[in-house]
């Protein structure tokens, strides 16, 4: 019998600034939530995979050295404990690894988790970290390239080619915030207007302060096992219809076209594997941390024509009650940015939407979710398509 991997359990803590909450506490909490939600016993989990914790090097090492095995009382029942780091694509990398292990028979059930504690960093430490992470030290860092400058470059080029405006970027920001106001675990839940976004401080033209993401503390987890094993413990497992990706380049300056970045090619692969088209997708969960990429991705993935994404966001189609909900968890701009774990938050949201457990954010009759991720200086383009039913 062919083994098929499914997601059976998820866990999540609120994202925000929680000085008294240790990263270990976050990791234990989300892990226990995911295991309980899966309907399985912890002794059934034989593999633990963790995304990195950027802000706490000591705890980050602990994750790779099996600290969670002890903390979860799983000594001598786990076959493998390991860490998987793909930056913002770590959630996708964890899911791909877990799926491969389960379907190959190397594992029966995999716990994937992440915990982050950015409030342990001082402001200067945060600046120093993100001045180096994924920035080419020979050709980009010396001339002042930083993370907030990269999406500004993309936005300037995209605006030149399509006629989009800074107000269109603000529309994306407001759309994400509208979803976040309905999310009890989101960092920012106060409604925004386009005017408020446009009145915020200019950071890197055309990017303004309220278009950016804010680092926070948080964590998520999910459990992957076989569809057969899930039958007796979980009535609503989520099925992995397809996974597609392309690694573009380490250096931002080496992208062939910063307004495309191979997203169309990856989407085509994902749709073919899932045997669907863009019109079959009910929800698009974009993690890209900056609003310009929502415009780019919606076009490149086939949801509208080139240069038409701004109209889509202006129309309200991407907001609650709209025809094509986008980033129902709020993306990093409103959910908050938890480093390598932001992709796990998108997976948790996808699972909850497909199980009908997203509360006020619930999209009626959602059966297909397309989730994206990218790591580093947009080094890769990753798409996962999840379904309510088996394929």
Coordinates of N, CA and C in Angstrom, one line a residue, residues 228-357:
X228 N -3.2 6.5 6.8 CA -3.7 5.3 7.4 C -3.7 5.4 8.9
X229 N -2.6 5.9 9.5 CA -2.4 6.0 10.9 C -3.4 7.1 11.5
X230 N -3.7 8.1 10.6 CA -4.5 9.2 11.1 C -6.0 8.8 11.2
X231 N -6.4 7.7 10.5 CA -7.8 7.3 10.5 C -8.4 7.1 11.8
X232 N -7.6 6.5 12.7 CA -8.2 6.2 14.0 C -8.1 7.3 15.0
X233 N -7.4 8.4 14.7 CA -7.2 9.4 15.7 C -7.6 10.8 15.3
X234 N -7.7 11.0 14.0 CA -8.0 12.4 13.5 C -9.1 12.3 12.4
X235 N -10.2 12.9 12.6 CA -11.3 12.9 11.6 C -11.0 13.7 10.4
X236 N -10.2 14.8 10.6 CA -10.0 15.8 9.5 C -8.5 16.0 9.3
X237 N -7.8 15.0 8.8 CA -6.4 15.3 8.5 C -6.3 16.1 7.2
X238 N -5.2 16.9 7.1 CA -5.0 17.7 5.9 C -4.1 17.1 5.0
X239 N -4.4 17.0 3.7 CA -3.6 16.3 2.7 C -2.7 17.2 2.0
X240 N -1.5 16.7 1.7 CA -0.5 17.4 1.0 C -0.6 17.1 -0.5
X241 N -1.2 18.0 -1.3 CA -1.4 17.7 -2.7 C -0.2 17.9 -3.6
X242 N 0.6 18.9 -3.3 CA 1.8 19.1 -4.1 C 2.8 20.0 -3.4
X243 N 4.0 19.9 -3.8 CA 5.1 20.7 -3.3 C 6.0 21.0 -4.4
X244 N 6.3 22.3 -4.7 CA 7.2 22.7 -5.8 C 8.1 23.8 -5.3
X245 N 9.3 23.8 -5.9 CA 10.2 24.9 -5.5 C 11.4 25.1 -6.4
X246 N 12.0 26.2 -6.4 CA 13.2 26.5 -7.2 C 14.1 27.4 -6.3
X247 N 15.3 27.0 -6.3 CA 16.3 27.9 -5.6 C 16.9 28.8 -6.6
X248 N 16.7 30.1 -6.5 CA 17.1 31.0 -7.5 C 18.6 31.4 -7.4
X249 N 19.0 32.1 -6.3 CA 20.3 32.6 -6.1 C 20.5 33.1 -4.7
X250 N 21.7 33.0 -4.2 CA 22.0 33.5 -2.9 C 21.9 35.1 -2.9
X251 N 22.5 35.7 -3.9 CA 22.7 37.1 -4.0 C 21.5 37.8 -4.6
X252 N 20.9 38.8 -3.9 CA 19.8 39.5 -4.4 C 20.1 40.1 -5.8
X253 N 21.3 40.6 -6.0 CA 21.7 41.3 -7.2 C 21.7 40.3 -8.4
X254 N 21.7 39.0 -8.2 CA 21.9 38.1 -9.2 C 20.5 37.5 -9.7
X255 N 19.4 38.0 -9.2 CA 18.1 37.6 -9.7 C 18.0 38.1 -11.2
X256 N 17.5 37.2 -12.0 CA 17.3 37.6 -13.5 C 16.2 38.7 -13.6
X257 N 15.2 38.6 -12.8 CA 14.1 39.6 -12.8 C 13.5 39.6 -11.4
X258 N 13.8 40.7 -10.7 CA 13.3 40.8 -9.3 C 11.8 40.9 -9.2
X259 N 11.1 41.2 -10.4 CA 9.6 41.3 -10.3 C 9.0 39.9 -10.7
X260 N 9.8 38.9 -10.8 CA 9.2 37.6 -11.2 C 9.8 36.4 -10.4
X261 N 11.1 36.3 -10.3 CA 11.8 35.4 -9.4 C 11.3 33.9 -9.5
X262 N 10.9 33.5 -10.7 CA 10.5 32.2 -11.0 C 9.2 31.7 -10.4
X263 N 8.4 32.6 -9.9 CA 7.2 32.1 -9.2 C 6.2 31.5 -10.2
X264 N 6.2 32.0 -11.4 CA 5.3 31.4 -12.4 C 5.7 29.9 -12.7
X265 N 7.0 29.7 -12.8 CA 7.4 28.3 -13.1 C 7.1 27.4 -11.9
X266 N 7.3 27.9 -10.7 CA 7.0 27.0 -9.5 C 5.5 26.8 -9.4
X267 N 4.7 27.8 -9.7 CA 3.3 27.6 -9.6 C 2.8 26.6 -10.6
X268 N 3.4 26.6 -11.8 CA 3.0 25.7 -12.9 C 3.3 24.3 -12.4
X269 N 4.4 24.0 -11.8 CA 4.8 22.7 -11.3 C 3.8 22.3 -10.2
X270 N 3.5 23.2 -9.3 CA 2.6 22.9 -8.2 C 1.2 22.5 -8.7
X271 N 0.7 23.3 -9.6 CA -0.6 23.0 -10.1 C -0.7 21.7 -10.9
X272 N 0.3 21.4 -11.6 CA 0.4 20.1 -12.4 C 0.4 18.9 -11.5
X273 N 1.2 19.0 -10.4 CA 1.3 17.9 -9.5 C 0.0 17.7 -8.7
X274 N -0.7 18.8 -8.4 CA -1.9 18.7 -7.7 C -3.1 18.5 -8.6
X275 N -2.9 18.6 -9.9 CA -3.9 18.4 -10.9 C -5.1 19.4 -10.8
X276 N -4.7 20.7 -10.5 CA -5.6 21.8 -10.4 C -5.1 23.0 -11.2
X277 N -5.9 24.1 -11.1 CA -5.4 25.4 -11.7 C -5.6 26.4 -10.6
X278 N -5.2 27.6 -10.9 CA -5.4 28.7 -9.9 C -6.8 28.9 -9.6
X279 N -7.7 28.7 -10.5 CA -9.2 28.9 -10.3 C -9.7 27.9 -9.3
X280 N -9.0 26.9 -9.0 CA -9.5 25.9 -8.0 C -9.1 26.2 -6.6
X281 N -8.2 27.2 -6.4 CA -7.7 27.5 -5.1 C -8.7 28.4 -4.3
X282 N -9.0 28.1 -3.1 CA -9.9 28.8 -2.3 C -9.2 29.9 -1.4
X283 N -8.0 29.7 -1.0 CA -7.3 30.6 -0.1 C -5.8 30.6 -0.6
X284 N -5.2 31.8 -0.6 CA -3.8 31.9 -0.9 C -3.1 32.5 0.4
X285 N -2.2 31.6 1.0 CA -1.5 32.0 2.2 C -0.1 32.5 1.7
X286 N 0.1 33.7 1.6 CA 1.4 34.3 1.2 C 2.2 34.7 2.4
X287 N 3.4 34.0 2.5 CA 4.4 34.6 3.4 C 5.5 35.2 2.6
X288 N 5.6 36.5 2.6 CA 6.7 37.2 1.9 C 7.2 38.4 2.7
X289 N 6.5 38.8 3.7 CA 6.9 39.9 4.7 C 6.8 41.3 4.2
X290 N 6.6 41.5 2.9 CA 6.5 42.9 2.4 C 5.4 42.9 1.3
X291 N 4.6 44.0 1.3 CA 3.4 44.0 0.4 C 3.7 43.9 -1.1
X292 N 4.8 44.4 -1.6 CA 5.1 44.3 -3.0 C 5.0 42.9 -3.5
X293 N 5.4 41.9 -2.7 CA 5.4 40.6 -3.2 C 4.0 40.0 -3.3
X294 N 3.1 40.5 -2.6 CA 1.7 40.0 -2.8 C 1.2 40.4 -4.2
X295 N 1.6 41.6 -4.6 CA 1.2 42.0 -6.0 C 1.9 41.1 -7.0
X296 N 3.2 40.9 -6.9 CA 4.0 40.1 -7.8 C 3.5 38.6 -7.8
X297 N 3.3 38.0 -6.6 CA 2.9 36.6 -6.6 C 1.5 36.3 -7.1
X298 N 0.6 37.2 -6.8 CA -0.8 37.0 -7.3 C -0.8 36.9 -8.8
X299 N 0.0 37.7 -9.4 CA 0.1 37.7 -10.9 C 0.9 36.5 -11.4
X300 N 2.0 36.3 -10.9 CA 2.9 35.2 -11.4 C 2.3 33.8 -11.1
X301 N 1.4 33.7 -10.1 CA 0.8 32.4 -9.8 C -0.5 32.2 -10.5
X302 N -0.9 33.2 -11.4 CA -2.0 33.0 -12.3 C -3.4 33.5 -11.7
X303 N -3.4 34.3 -10.7 CA -4.7 34.7 -10.1 C -5.2 36.0 -10.8
X304 N -4.3 36.7 -11.6 CA -4.7 37.8 -12.4 C -3.6 38.1 -13.4
X305 N -3.9 39.0 -14.3 CA -2.9 39.3 -15.3 C -1.8 40.2 -14.8
X306 N -0.7 40.3 -15.5 CA 0.4 41.2 -15.1 C -0.1 42.6 -15.0
X307 N 0.2 43.2 -13.9 CA -0.2 44.6 -13.7 C -1.6 44.8 -13.1
X308 N -2.3 43.7 -12.9 CA -3.7 43.8 -12.5 C -3.9 43.4 -11.0
X309 N -2.9 43.0 -10.3 CA -3.0 42.6 -8.9 C -3.5 43.8 -8.0
X310 N -3.0 45.0 -8.3 CA -3.4 46.2 -7.5 C -4.9 46.3 -7.5
X311 N -5.5 46.1 -8.7 CA -7.0 46.2 -8.8 C -7.7 45.1 -7.9
X312 N -7.1 44.0 -7.9 CA -7.6 42.9 -7.1 C -7.7 43.3 -5.6
X313 N -6.6 43.8 -5.1 CA -6.5 44.2 -3.7 C -7.4 45.5 -3.4
X314 N -7.5 46.4 -4.4 CA -8.3 47.6 -4.2 C -9.8 47.2 -4.2
X315 N -10.2 46.1 -4.9 CA -11.6 45.7 -5.0 C -12.1 45.1 -3.7
X316 N -11.2 44.7 -2.8 CA -11.6 44.0 -1.6 C -11.7 42.5 -1.8
X317 N -11.3 41.9 -2.9 CA -11.4 40.5 -3.2 C -10.5 39.7 -2.3
X318 N -9.5 40.3 -1.8 CA -8.5 39.5 -1.0 C -8.8 39.6 0.5
X319 N -9.8 40.4 0.9 CA -10.1 40.6 2.3 C -11.2 39.7 2.8
X320 N -11.5 39.7 4.1 CA -12.6 38.9 4.6 C -13.9 39.1 3.8
X321 N -14.5 38.0 3.4 CA -15.7 38.0 2.6 C -15.4 38.2 1.1
X322 N -14.2 38.3 0.7 CA -13.8 38.5 -0.7 C -13.7 37.1 -1.5
X323 N -13.6 37.2 -2.8 CA -13.6 36.1 -3.6 C -12.4 35.2 -3.6
X324 N -11.2 35.9 -3.3 CA -10.0 35.1 -3.2 C -9.2 35.6 -2.0
X325 N -9.5 35.1 -0.8 CA -8.8 35.5 0.4 C -7.3 35.3 0.3
X326 N -6.5 36.3 0.7 CA -5.1 36.2 0.7 C -4.5 36.5 2.1
X327 N -3.6 35.6 2.5 CA -2.9 35.8 3.8 C -3.9 36.0 5.0
X328 N -4.7 35.0 5.2 CA -5.7 35.1 6.2 C -5.1 35.1 7.6
X329 N -3.8 34.8 7.7 CA -3.1 34.9 9.1 C -2.5 36.3 9.2
X330 N -2.5 37.1 8.2 CA -2.0 38.5 8.3 C -0.6 38.7 7.7
X331 N 0.1 37.6 7.3 CA 1.5 37.7 6.9 C 2.3 38.4 8.0
X332 N 3.6 38.5 7.8 CA 4.5 39.0 8.8 C 4.3 40.5 9.1
X333 N 3.6 41.2 8.2 CA 3.3 42.6 8.4 C 2.4 42.8 9.5
X334 N 1.4 41.9 9.7 CA 0.4 42.1 10.8 C 0.4 40.9 11.8
X335 N 0.7 39.7 11.3 CA 0.8 38.6 12.3 C 2.0 38.8 13.2
X336 N 3.1 39.4 12.6 CA 4.4 39.5 13.3 C 5.4 38.6 12.7
X337 N 6.6 39.0 12.7 CA 7.7 38.1 12.1 C 8.4 37.3 13.2
X338 N 8.3 36.0 13.1 CA 9.0 35.2 14.1 C 10.1 34.4 13.5
X339 N 10.8 35.0 12.5 CA 12.0 34.4 12.0 C 11.7 33.2 11.1
X340 N 12.5 32.2 11.4 CA 12.3 31.0 10.6 C 11.0 30.3 10.7
X341 N 10.2 30.7 11.8 CA 9.0 30.0 12.0 C 7.8 30.7 11.4
X342 N 7.9 31.8 10.7 CA 6.8 32.4 10.1 C 6.1 31.5 9.1
X343 N 6.8 30.6 8.4 CA 6.3 29.7 7.5 C 5.4 28.6 8.2
X344 N 5.8 28.3 9.4 CA 5.0 27.3 10.2 C 3.7 27.9 10.6
X345 N 3.7 29.2 10.9 CA 2.5 29.9 11.2 C 1.5 29.8 10.0
X346 N 2.0 30.0 8.8 CA 1.2 29.9 7.6 C 0.6 28.5 7.4
X347 N 1.4 27.5 7.8 CA 1.0 26.1 7.7 C -0.1 25.8 8.7
X348 N 0.1 26.3 9.9 CA -1.0 26.2 11.0 C -2.3 26.8 10.5
X349 N -2.2 28.0 10.0 CA -3.4 28.7 9.5 C -4.0 27.9 8.3
X350 N -3.3 27.4 7.4 CA -3.8 26.6 6.3 C -4.6 25.4 6.8
X351 N -4.0 24.7 7.8 CA -4.7 23.5 8.4 C -6.0 23.9 9.0
X352 N -5.9 25.0 9.8 CA -7.2 25.4 10.5 C -8.3 25.8 9.6
X353 N -7.9 26.5 8.5 CA -8.9 26.9 7.5 C -9.5 25.6 6.8
X354 N -8.7 24.7 6.5 CA -9.2 23.5 5.8 C -10.0 22.6 6.8
X355 N -9.8 22.7 8.1 CA -10.6 21.9 9.0 C -11.8 22.7 9.5
X356 N -11.9 23.9 9.1 CA -13.1 24.8 9.5 C -12.9 25.3 10.9
X357 N -11.7 25.5 11.4 CA -11.4 25.9 12.7 C -10.7 27.2 12.9

